[in-house]
Short mmCIF file of C-alpha atoms in Angstrom, two decimals:
data_model
loop_
_atom_site.label_atom_id
_atom_site.label_comp_id
_atom_site.label_asym_id
_atom_site.label_seq_id
_atom_site.Cartn_x
_atom_site.Cartn_y
_atom_site.Cartn_z
CA MET A 28 -2.18 24.55 26.90
CA THR A 29 -0.28 22.67 24.18
CA GLU A 30 2.65 20.73 25.62
CA VAL A 31 5.51 20.76 23.11
CA VAL A 32 8.41 18.34 22.81
CA VAL A 33 11.36 19.67 20.81
CA ALA A 34 13.86 17.44 18.96
CA VAL A 35 15.99 19.88 16.98
CA THR A 36 19.72 19.47 16.50
CA GLY A 37 20.73 22.74 14.86
CA ALA A 38 22.54 25.61 16.56
CA TRP A 39 19.32 27.58 16.27
CA GLU A 40 17.50 25.21 18.65
CA PRO A 41 17.68 27.55 21.73
CA GLU A 42 16.18 30.39 19.69
CA LEU A 43 13.33 28.17 18.50
CA VAL A 44 12.65 26.89 22.02
CA ALA A 45 12.47 30.45 23.33
CA ARG A 46 10.00 31.38 20.59
CA LEU A 47 7.81 28.35 21.33
CA ASP A 48 7.90 28.94 25.09
CA GLY A 49 6.88 32.55 24.56
CA CYS A 50 3.96 31.60 22.33
CA ARG A 51 0.53 32.01 23.90
CA GLY A 52 -1.06 28.64 24.72
CA ALA A 53 2.15 26.61 24.32
CA ARG A 54 4.77 25.30 26.73
CA VAL A 55 7.96 23.34 25.96
CA ILE A 56 8.08 20.41 28.40
CA ARG A 57 11.09 18.53 27.03
CA ARG A 58 14.11 19.07 24.75
CA CYS A 59 15.14 15.72 23.26
CA PRO A 60 18.77 15.38 22.13
CA ASP A 61 18.08 12.48 19.75
CA LEU A 62 15.39 10.34 18.15
CA ALA A 63 15.59 7.61 20.80
CA ASP A 64 14.77 10.11 23.55
CA LEU A 65 11.92 11.52 21.47
CA LEU A 66 10.39 8.08 20.90
CA ALA A 67 10.73 7.24 24.59
CA THR A 68 9.03 10.52 25.52
CA ALA A 69 6.17 9.75 23.15
CA ALA A 70 5.83 6.20 24.47
CA ALA A 71 5.55 7.62 28.00
CA GLY A 72 2.55 9.67 26.89
CA LEU A 73 4.23 13.04 27.39
CA GLY A 74 3.45 16.01 25.20
CA ASP A 75 0.82 16.96 22.67
CA LEU A 76 3.04 18.01 19.78
CA ALA A 77 6.57 17.25 18.62
CA VAL A 78 8.74 19.75 16.76
CA ILE A 79 11.54 18.03 14.83
CA SER A 80 14.28 19.02 12.41
CA ALA A 81 15.16 17.22 9.18
CA ASP A 82 18.71 16.43 10.32
CA LEU A 83 17.56 14.47 13.39
CA ARG A 84 19.66 11.31 13.16
CA GLY A 85 17.62 8.22 12.26
CA LEU A 86 14.47 10.17 11.36
CA ASP A 87 12.33 8.27 8.86
CA ARG A 88 8.69 7.64 8.03
CA ASP A 89 8.49 4.69 10.41
CA ALA A 90 9.62 6.86 13.33
CA LEU A 91 6.94 9.41 12.46
CA ASP A 92 4.39 6.61 12.36
CA HIS A 93 5.42 5.60 15.90
CA LEU A 94 4.96 9.18 17.08
CA LYS A 95 1.50 9.34 15.54
CA ARG A 96 0.52 6.02 17.12
CA ALA A 97 1.68 7.36 20.48
CA GLY A 98 -0.65 10.35 20.08
CA LEU A 99 1.79 13.14 19.16
CA ALA A 100 1.09 15.52 16.32
CA VAL A 101 4.27 16.45 14.45
CA ILE A 102 5.46 19.64 12.81
CA GLY A 103 8.84 20.34 11.27
CA ALA A 104 11.39 23.04 11.94
CA THR A 105 14.19 24.40 9.79
CA ALA A 106 16.73 27.19 9.90
CA ASP A 107 15.77 30.28 7.92
CA PRO A 108 16.05 29.67 5.02
CA ASP A 109 16.74 25.95 4.36
CA GLU A 110 14.80 24.72 1.34
CA ALA A 111 16.50 21.28 1.28
CA SER A 112 15.50 20.51 4.87
CA GLU A 113 11.95 21.73 4.31
CA ARG A 114 11.65 19.58 1.19
CA ARG A 115 12.76 16.47 3.09
CA LEU A 116 10.31 17.12 5.91
CA ARG A 117 7.44 17.47 3.47
CA GLN A 118 8.47 14.31 1.63
CA LEU A 119 8.27 12.48 4.96
CA GLY A 120 4.66 13.62 5.19
CA ILE A 121 5.07 16.61 7.55
CA ALA A 122 2.75 19.30 6.23
CA THR A 123 3.58 22.14 8.64
CA VAL A 124 7.09 23.62 8.91
CA ILE A 125 8.12 26.52 11.16
CA ARG A 126 11.33 28.56 11.55
CA PRO A 127 12.85 30.62 14.37
CA ALA A 128 11.90 33.74 12.41
CA THR A 129 8.24 32.72 12.04
CA ASP A 130 6.05 35.55 13.35
CA ASP A 131 3.85 35.03 16.41
CA ALA A 132 0.54 34.84 14.55
CA GLU A 133 1.81 32.24 12.07
CA LEU A 134 3.53 30.29 14.85
CA LEU A 135 0.33 30.15 16.89
CA LEU A 136 -1.61 29.07 13.80
CA ALA A 137 0.91 26.27 13.15
CA LEU A 138 0.59 24.99 16.72
CA GLU A 139 -3.21 25.04 16.60
CA ARG A 140 -3.31 23.43 13.16
CA GLU A 141 -1.89 20.14 14.43
CA PRO A 142 -4.27 18.80 17.11
CA ARG A 143 -3.21 15.98 19.38
CA GLU A 144 -4.28 12.55 18.11
CA HIS A 145 -5.24 9.60 20.27
CA PRO A 146 -3.20 6.40 19.98
CA GLY A 147 -4.72 4.14 17.36
CA ASP A 148 -6.23 7.00 15.34
CA ALA A 149 -3.53 6.80 12.66
CA ASP A 150 -4.61 7.41 9.07
CA HIS A 151 -4.16 3.79 8.05
CA LEU A 152 -6.86 2.74 10.51
CA ALA A 153 -9.43 5.02 8.89
CA PRO A 154 -12.12 3.59 6.63
CA PRO A 155 -10.92 2.67 3.11
CA GLY A 156 -10.35 5.67 0.91
CA LYS A 157 -10.38 8.14 3.82
CA SER A 158 -6.68 8.28 4.67
CA ALA A 159 -4.62 11.36 4.01
CA GLU A 160 -2.40 11.08 0.98
CA PRO A 161 -0.23 13.30 -1.20
CA GLY A 162 -2.39 15.30 -3.54
CA SER A 163 -5.71 14.39 -1.86
CA ASP A 164 -6.25 18.04 -1.00
CA GLY A 165 -5.47 19.21 -4.52
CA SER A 166 -1.81 19.97 -3.74
CA GLN A 167 0.95 19.04 -6.15
CA ILE A 168 2.63 15.70 -5.52
CA PRO A 169 6.45 16.08 -5.52
CA GLY A 170 7.74 15.12 -8.94
CA SER A 171 4.31 14.86 -10.57
CA GLU A 172 4.92 17.94 -12.68
CA ASP A 173 7.29 15.89 -14.86
CA LEU A 174 4.73 13.17 -15.62
CA ASP A 175 2.49 13.49 -18.63
CA GLU A 176 -0.87 12.88 -16.97
CA PRO A 177 -0.84 12.21 -13.20
CA ILE A 178 -4.04 10.43 -12.16
CA ALA A 179 -6.34 12.31 -9.77
CA ARG A 180 -7.17 9.22 -7.71
CA GLY A 181 -6.72 5.74 -9.14
CA GLN A 182 -8.64 2.72 -7.90
CA ILE A 183 -6.93 0.14 -5.69
CA VAL A 184 -7.97 -3.50 -6.09
CA ALA A 185 -6.62 -5.98 -3.53
CA VAL A 186 -6.43 -9.62 -4.61
CA TRP A 187 -6.45 -11.79 -1.51
CA GLY A 188 -7.28 -15.36 -0.61
CA PRO A 189 -6.59 -17.99 2.04
CA THR A 190 -3.59 -20.29 2.18
CA GLY A 191 -3.34 -23.17 -0.27
CA ALA A 192 -2.40 -21.41 -3.54
CA PRO A 193 -5.94 -20.70 -4.78
CA GLY A 194 -4.58 -18.53 -7.60
CA ARG A 195 -4.08 -15.07 -6.10
CA THR A 196 -1.00 -14.28 -8.17
CA THR A 197 -2.47 -15.72 -11.37
CA VAL A 198 -5.60 -13.61 -11.02
CA ALA A 199 -3.65 -10.46 -10.06
CA ILE A 200 -1.24 -10.71 -13.00
CA ASN A 201 -3.81 -11.46 -15.66
CA LEU A 202 -6.39 -9.05 -14.27
CA ALA A 203 -3.79 -6.28 -14.45
CA ALA A 204 -2.65 -7.32 -17.94
CA GLU A 205 -6.19 -7.47 -19.32
CA ALA A 206 -7.12 -4.11 -17.80
CA ALA A 207 -4.04 -2.60 -19.45
CA GLU A 208 -5.01 -4.24 -22.74
CA LEU A 209 -8.43 -2.64 -22.44
CA GLY A 210 -6.75 0.77 -22.25
CA ALA A 211 -6.37 1.48 -18.54
CA SER A 212 -3.05 2.46 -17.02
CA VAL A 213 -2.23 -0.19 -14.40
CA LEU A 214 0.28 -0.67 -11.58
CA LEU A 215 0.71 -4.30 -10.49
CA LEU A 216 2.11 -4.44 -6.97
CA ASP A 217 3.45 -7.54 -5.20
CA LEU A 218 2.91 -7.23 -1.42
CA ASP A 219 3.07 -10.93 -0.56
CA THR A 220 5.45 -11.13 2.40
CA TYR A 221 5.38 -14.94 2.46
CA GLY A 222 6.09 -15.84 -1.15
CA ALA A 223 6.32 -12.96 -3.62
CA SER A 224 6.38 -14.46 -7.12
CA ILE A 225 5.25 -11.88 -9.70
CA ALA A 226 8.85 -11.25 -10.77
CA GLN A 227 9.37 -14.94 -11.54
CA ALA A 228 5.98 -15.31 -13.23
CA LEU A 229 6.76 -12.44 -15.61
CA ALA A 230 10.43 -13.41 -16.15
CA MET A 231 11.68 -10.22 -14.51
CA MET A 232 14.93 -10.08 -12.59
CA ASP A 233 14.50 -11.61 -9.15
CA GLU A 234 16.79 -8.99 -7.61
CA ALA A 235 15.00 -6.00 -9.15
CA PRO A 236 14.70 -3.13 -6.58
CA GLY A 237 10.90 -3.24 -6.49
CA VAL A 238 8.83 -2.62 -3.41
CA ALA A 239 11.78 -2.97 -1.01
CA ALA A 240 13.54 -0.03 -2.67
CA ALA A 241 10.31 1.98 -2.72
CA ALA A 242 9.78 1.31 1.00
CA ARG A 243 13.36 2.30 1.76
CA ALA A 244 12.98 5.54 -0.20
CA SER A 245 9.75 6.25 1.66
CA GLU A 246 11.42 5.77 5.04
CA LEU A 247 14.17 8.19 4.02
CA GLY A 248 11.72 10.75 2.68
CA THR A 249 12.92 10.52 -0.92
CA LEU A 250 10.00 8.66 -2.51
CA ASP A 251 7.96 10.69 -4.98
CA LEU A 252 5.96 9.97 -8.10
CA LEU A 253 8.96 9.91 -10.42
CA THR A 254 10.93 7.61 -8.12
CA LEU A 255 8.02 5.19 -7.93
CA ALA A 256 7.69 5.27 -11.72
CA ARG A 257 11.38 4.41 -12.11
CA LEU A 258 11.09 1.51 -9.67
CA ALA A 259 7.96 0.16 -11.42
CA PRO A 260 8.95 -0.28 -15.09
CA GLU A 261 6.48 -0.95 -17.87
CA VAL A 262 6.53 -4.60 -18.96
CA THR A 263 3.80 -4.10 -21.56
CA PRO A 264 2.14 -0.90 -22.76
CA ARG A 265 0.28 0.76 -19.85
CA LEU A 266 1.25 -2.01 -17.37
CA ARG A 267 3.82 -1.17 -14.69
CA VAL A 268 5.07 -3.77 -12.22
CA LEU A 269 6.52 -3.16 -8.76
CA THR A 270 8.05 -6.50 -7.81
CA GLY A 271 7.98 -7.95 -4.31
CA ILE A 272 10.69 -8.74 -1.78
CA PRO A 273 13.09 -11.35 -3.23
CA THR A 274 13.21 -13.47 -0.05
CA PRO A 275 10.54 -13.85 2.67
CA GLU A 276 12.94 -12.99 5.51
CA ARG A 277 13.07 -9.39 4.28
CA TRP A 278 9.46 -8.73 5.31
CA PRO A 279 10.44 -6.30 8.14
CA GLU A 280 11.52 -3.83 5.45
CA LEU A 281 7.87 -3.25 4.51
CA ARG A 282 6.60 -0.95 7.24
CA VAL A 283 3.05 0.35 7.40
CA GLY A 284 3.91 4.01 6.83
CA ALA A 285 5.93 3.20 3.74
CA ILE A 286 3.22 0.96 2.28
CA GLU A 287 0.64 3.69 2.81
CA GLN A 288 2.74 6.19 0.88
CA ILE A 289 3.44 3.71 -1.94
CA LEU A 290 -0.29 3.09 -2.32
CA ALA A 291 -1.09 6.80 -2.17
CA LEU A 292 1.44 7.58 -4.90
CA GLY A 293 0.29 4.52 -6.85
CA ARG A 294 -3.15 6.10 -7.11
CA SER A 295 -1.56 9.01 -8.98
CA LEU A 296 0.68 6.81 -11.13
CA ALA A 297 -2.05 4.56 -12.55
CA GLU A 298 -5.81 4.42 -12.97
CA LEU A 299 -5.84 0.93 -11.48
CA VAL A 300 -3.53 -0.44 -8.77
CA VAL A 301 -3.75 -4.24 -8.51
CA ILE A 302 -2.20 -5.73 -5.36
CA ASP A 303 -1.17 -9.35 -4.95
CA CYS A 304 -1.57 -9.82 -1.17
CA GLY A 305 -0.19 -12.48 1.13
CA PHE A 306 -2.62 -14.90 2.75
CA GLY A 307 -1.99 -13.91 6.39
CA ILE A 308 -4.44 -11.45 7.94
CA GLU A 309 -4.22 -12.51 11.59
CA ASP A 310 -3.25 -9.69 13.92
CA ASP A 311 -0.55 -10.95 16.30
CA GLU A 312 -2.08 -9.93 19.62
CA GLU A 313 1.21 -10.05 21.50
CA LEU A 314 2.99 -7.81 19.01
CA SER A 315 0.04 -5.48 18.55
CA TYR A 316 0.57 -4.20 22.10
CA ASP A 317 4.13 -3.19 21.16
CA THR A 318 3.65 -0.28 18.76
CA THR A 319 7.33 -0.32 17.76
CA ALA A 320 7.43 -3.98 16.73
CA PRO A 321 6.94 -4.77 13.03
CA ARG A 322 4.17 -7.21 12.21
CA ARG A 323 4.42 -9.49 9.21
CA ASN A 324 0.73 -9.36 8.33
CA ALA A 325 0.53 -5.57 8.67
CA THR A 326 1.44 -5.19 4.98
CA THR A 327 -1.58 -7.22 3.85
CA LEU A 328 -3.89 -5.62 6.43
CA THR A 329 -2.83 -2.16 5.26
CA ALA A 330 -3.47 -3.09 1.62
CA LEU A 331 -6.93 -4.43 2.44
CA ALA A 332 -7.81 -1.33 4.46
CA GLU A 333 -6.69 1.03 1.70
CA ALA A 334 -8.27 -0.90 -1.18
CA ASP A 335 -11.41 0.33 -2.91
CA ARG A 336 -12.29 -3.21 -4.00
CA LEU A 337 -11.38 -6.57 -2.51
CA LEU A 338 -11.33 -9.76 -4.56
CA VAL A 339 -11.34 -12.86 -2.36
CA ILE A 340 -9.95 -15.84 -4.26
CA GLY A 341 -10.91 -19.45 -3.61
CA GLN A 342 -10.26 -22.75 -5.37
CA ALA A 343 -12.98 -25.09 -6.69
CA ASP A 344 -12.32 -28.27 -4.77
CA PRO A 345 -13.57 -29.49 -1.36
CA ILE A 346 -10.56 -28.19 0.56
CA GLY A 347 -10.38 -24.92 -1.36
CA LEU A 348 -14.08 -24.19 -0.86
CA HIS A 349 -13.85 -25.00 2.85
CA ARG A 350 -10.96 -22.55 3.18
CA LEU A 351 -12.89 -19.95 1.21
CA VAL A 352 -15.87 -20.19 3.57
CA ARG A 353 -13.53 -19.70 6.54
CA ALA A 354 -11.90 -16.77 4.72
CA ILE A 355 -15.28 -15.14 4.17
CA GLN A 356 -15.83 -15.23 7.92
CA ALA A 357 -12.34 -13.80 8.54
CA THR A 358 -12.82 -10.80 6.24
CA GLY A 359 -15.73 -9.70 8.40
CA THR A 360 -13.34 -8.99 11.29
CA ILE A 361 -10.91 -6.66 9.48
CA ALA A 362 -11.05 -3.22 7.89
CA SER A 363 -11.63 -3.75 4.18
CA ALA A 364 -13.93 -3.00 1.28
CA GLU A 365 -16.94 -5.22 0.70
CA PRO A 366 -15.48 -8.53 -0.53
CA GLU A 367 -16.20 -9.83 -4.02
CA PHE A 368 -15.66 -13.54 -4.55
CA VAL A 369 -13.76 -15.30 -7.32
CA VAL A 370 -13.44 -19.08 -7.55
CA THR A 371 -10.66 -20.50 -9.72
CA LYS A 372 -9.99 -23.88 -11.33
CA VAL A 373 -13.68 -24.67 -11.76
CA ARG A 374 -13.85 -28.23 -13.15
CA ALA A 375 -16.13 -31.23 -12.98
CA SER A 376 -13.37 -33.61 -11.88
CA ALA A 377 -13.05 -31.79 -8.54
CA VAL A 378 -16.67 -30.99 -7.62
CA GLY A 379 -18.82 -33.15 -9.89
CA PRO A 380 -21.13 -32.49 -12.88
CA SER A 381 -22.20 -28.88 -13.54
CA PRO A 382 -19.27 -27.54 -11.49
CA GLY A 383 -20.28 -23.90 -11.74
CA ARG A 384 -23.72 -24.54 -10.34
CA ARG A 385 -22.36 -26.75 -7.56
CA VAL A 386 -19.81 -24.16 -6.48
CA SER A 387 -22.42 -21.38 -6.45
CA GLU A 388 -24.87 -23.49 -4.46
CA ALA A 389 -22.22 -24.46 -1.92
CA LEU A 390 -21.17 -20.86 -1.28
CA ASP A 391 -24.78 -19.73 -1.05
CA ARG A 392 -25.60 -22.48 1.44
CA PHE A 393 -22.56 -22.30 3.71
CA ALA A 394 -21.51 -18.64 3.43
CA GLY A 395 -24.57 -16.77 2.19
CA VAL A 396 -22.73 -15.67 -0.96
CA SER A 397 -25.12 -15.22 -3.88
CA GLU A 398 -22.76 -13.64 -6.40
CA VAL A 399 -19.47 -15.21 -7.41
CA THR A 400 -17.18 -15.00 -10.43
CA LEU A 401 -16.22 -18.44 -11.74
CA LEU A 402 -12.96 -18.96 -13.60
CA PRO A 403 -12.66 -22.20 -15.59
CA ASP A 404 -9.68 -24.49 -15.19
CA ASP A 405 -7.11 -24.26 -17.99
CA ALA A 406 -3.90 -25.72 -16.62
CA GLU A 407 -2.35 -26.14 -20.06
CA ALA A 408 -2.74 -22.45 -20.92
CA LEU A 409 -1.37 -21.38 -17.54
CA ASP A 410 1.59 -23.71 -17.88
CA ARG A 411 2.34 -22.29 -21.31
CA ALA A 412 2.24 -18.71 -20.02
CA LEU A 413 4.32 -19.51 -16.95
CA LEU A 414 6.95 -21.37 -18.97
CA ALA A 415 7.30 -18.36 -21.27
CA GLY A 416 7.25 -15.86 -18.40
CA GLY A 417 4.19 -13.99 -19.64
CA THR A 418 0.44 -13.60 -19.43
CA LEU A 419 -2.46 -15.55 -20.87
CA GLY A 420 -3.10 -12.75 -23.34
CA GLU A 421 0.41 -13.15 -24.72
CA HIS A 422 0.67 -16.93 -24.85
CA ALA A 423 -2.90 -18.31 -24.74
CA PRO A 424 -5.14 -15.59 -26.23
CA SER A 425 -7.99 -17.97 -27.06
CA SER A 426 -8.11 -19.60 -23.62
CA PRO A 427 -11.56 -19.63 -21.98
CA LEU A 428 -9.83 -18.66 -18.73
CA ARG A 429 -8.41 -15.60 -20.42
CA ALA A 430 -11.88 -14.67 -21.70
CA ALA A 431 -13.29 -14.87 -18.17
CA LEU A 432 -10.47 -12.73 -16.78
CA THR A 433 -10.98 -10.18 -19.56
CA ALA A 434 -14.63 -9.87 -18.60
CA LEU A 435 -13.64 -9.41 -14.95
CA ALA A 436 -11.07 -6.75 -15.92
CA ALA A 437 -13.66 -4.90 -17.99
CA GLN A 438 -16.08 -4.89 -15.08
CA ILE A 439 -13.48 -3.62 -12.60
CA SER A 440 -11.78 -1.05 -14.84
CA GLY A 441 -14.96 0.24 -16.43
CA ARG A 442 -13.43 -0.29 -19.88
CA GLN A 443 -15.42 -1.93 -22.61
CA ASP A 444 -14.27 -5.30 -23.99
CA SER A 445 -14.61 -5.49 -27.76
CA GLY A 446 -15.21 -9.24 -27.49
CA SER A 447 -12.71 -9.97 -30.24
CA THR A 448 -9.29 -11.52 -29.91
CA ARG A 449 -7.03 -8.51 -29.46
CA ARG A 450 -3.43 -8.29 -30.53
CA ARG A 451 -0.96 -6.43 -28.36
CA GLN A 452 0.38 -3.17 -29.69
CA GLY A 453 4.17 -3.26 -29.50
CA GLY A 454 6.50 -5.89 -28.16
CA ARG A 455 7.07 -7.05 -24.64
CA ARG A 456 9.30 -4.77 -22.59
CA ARG A 457 11.61 -6.61 -20.26
CA ALA A 458 12.54 -4.77 -17.11
CA PRO A 459 16.28 -4.46 -16.54
#
């Protein structure tokens, strides 16, 4: 027997309840007048399935995420007909929608189609690449019909590293820029909830809508492929940028459900999604028991879980290498792709003669890492690019650091590097 909780505000609610109660194998156990009562019912462990209407006050993607975490499957309900309400429910991620006029066979099928989930079995806790996402079943993503060539499933690359400024943002920006230069369509996404800085590094407006606006649209059920494309303007040909939150105190705006949808849509917007992640991956044990409390590190943990590839960034000096070894141990305790290691600022003055060999030997000895990408130190080139608000390819094309990043981009994107100094086609596009 499926126990049903109904949270429908329309005048047709009694008719729908009667239909559900009369359906074989189903029983309505509670009629919730508002979202607060629905969430409380879910938290109490009551019910197997929730039926909600689009006009339920306060309904957003985060509320649906709480219901899923509590173990309730969710289906939508609309008056007959109400295309606008059905569209909003589907944009919130609700795949099944019923009406009071739905016939018995279809109603029974809808109830059986949404099995009860156990708390903690939410999609974002699945293995990387296994979560449900718009278009993963071959269905049309809302708004994608107006894009020239939606991507079937782009690759997500998370750029993460421990505290201490090892060069996460530098690698993310230039990796994305070089992949775009090699011909791949790229979305660069700033998810650092402690110190987002891609907007400043690329001389974009600090108050650009960016990921905060995308998350807000996701919560309201209005985020689709076209909306994400508008919020992530092209700064160079084939390179889109979704800037981060302008101030660290706005981190609660980035909820897990919203980040999951942004990443899912990002896969269809670009062949390669490069994420600049914050350093924090600790799971606050006290907050983790409160499923309604936002967690600051949840944004990074979600990105790492969803990523197809994980680049772990460390810095070539005694402190940086020590932190990298600790970080390698930490990545073994979280859901993520197999880590690939990149060491920046490789120089003899910090680690001694033959710095590349010394760094490789140290990581092999203390962390069992046999393969590592080494990026040479070129502070002058980085300073020049940062001062101009651009990338190494734009302002230091002959830098050895740029050459190393180009090789890394070619390996990740699968695009061939010609080996020659390339000139950008077209001028720089500044986001408004």
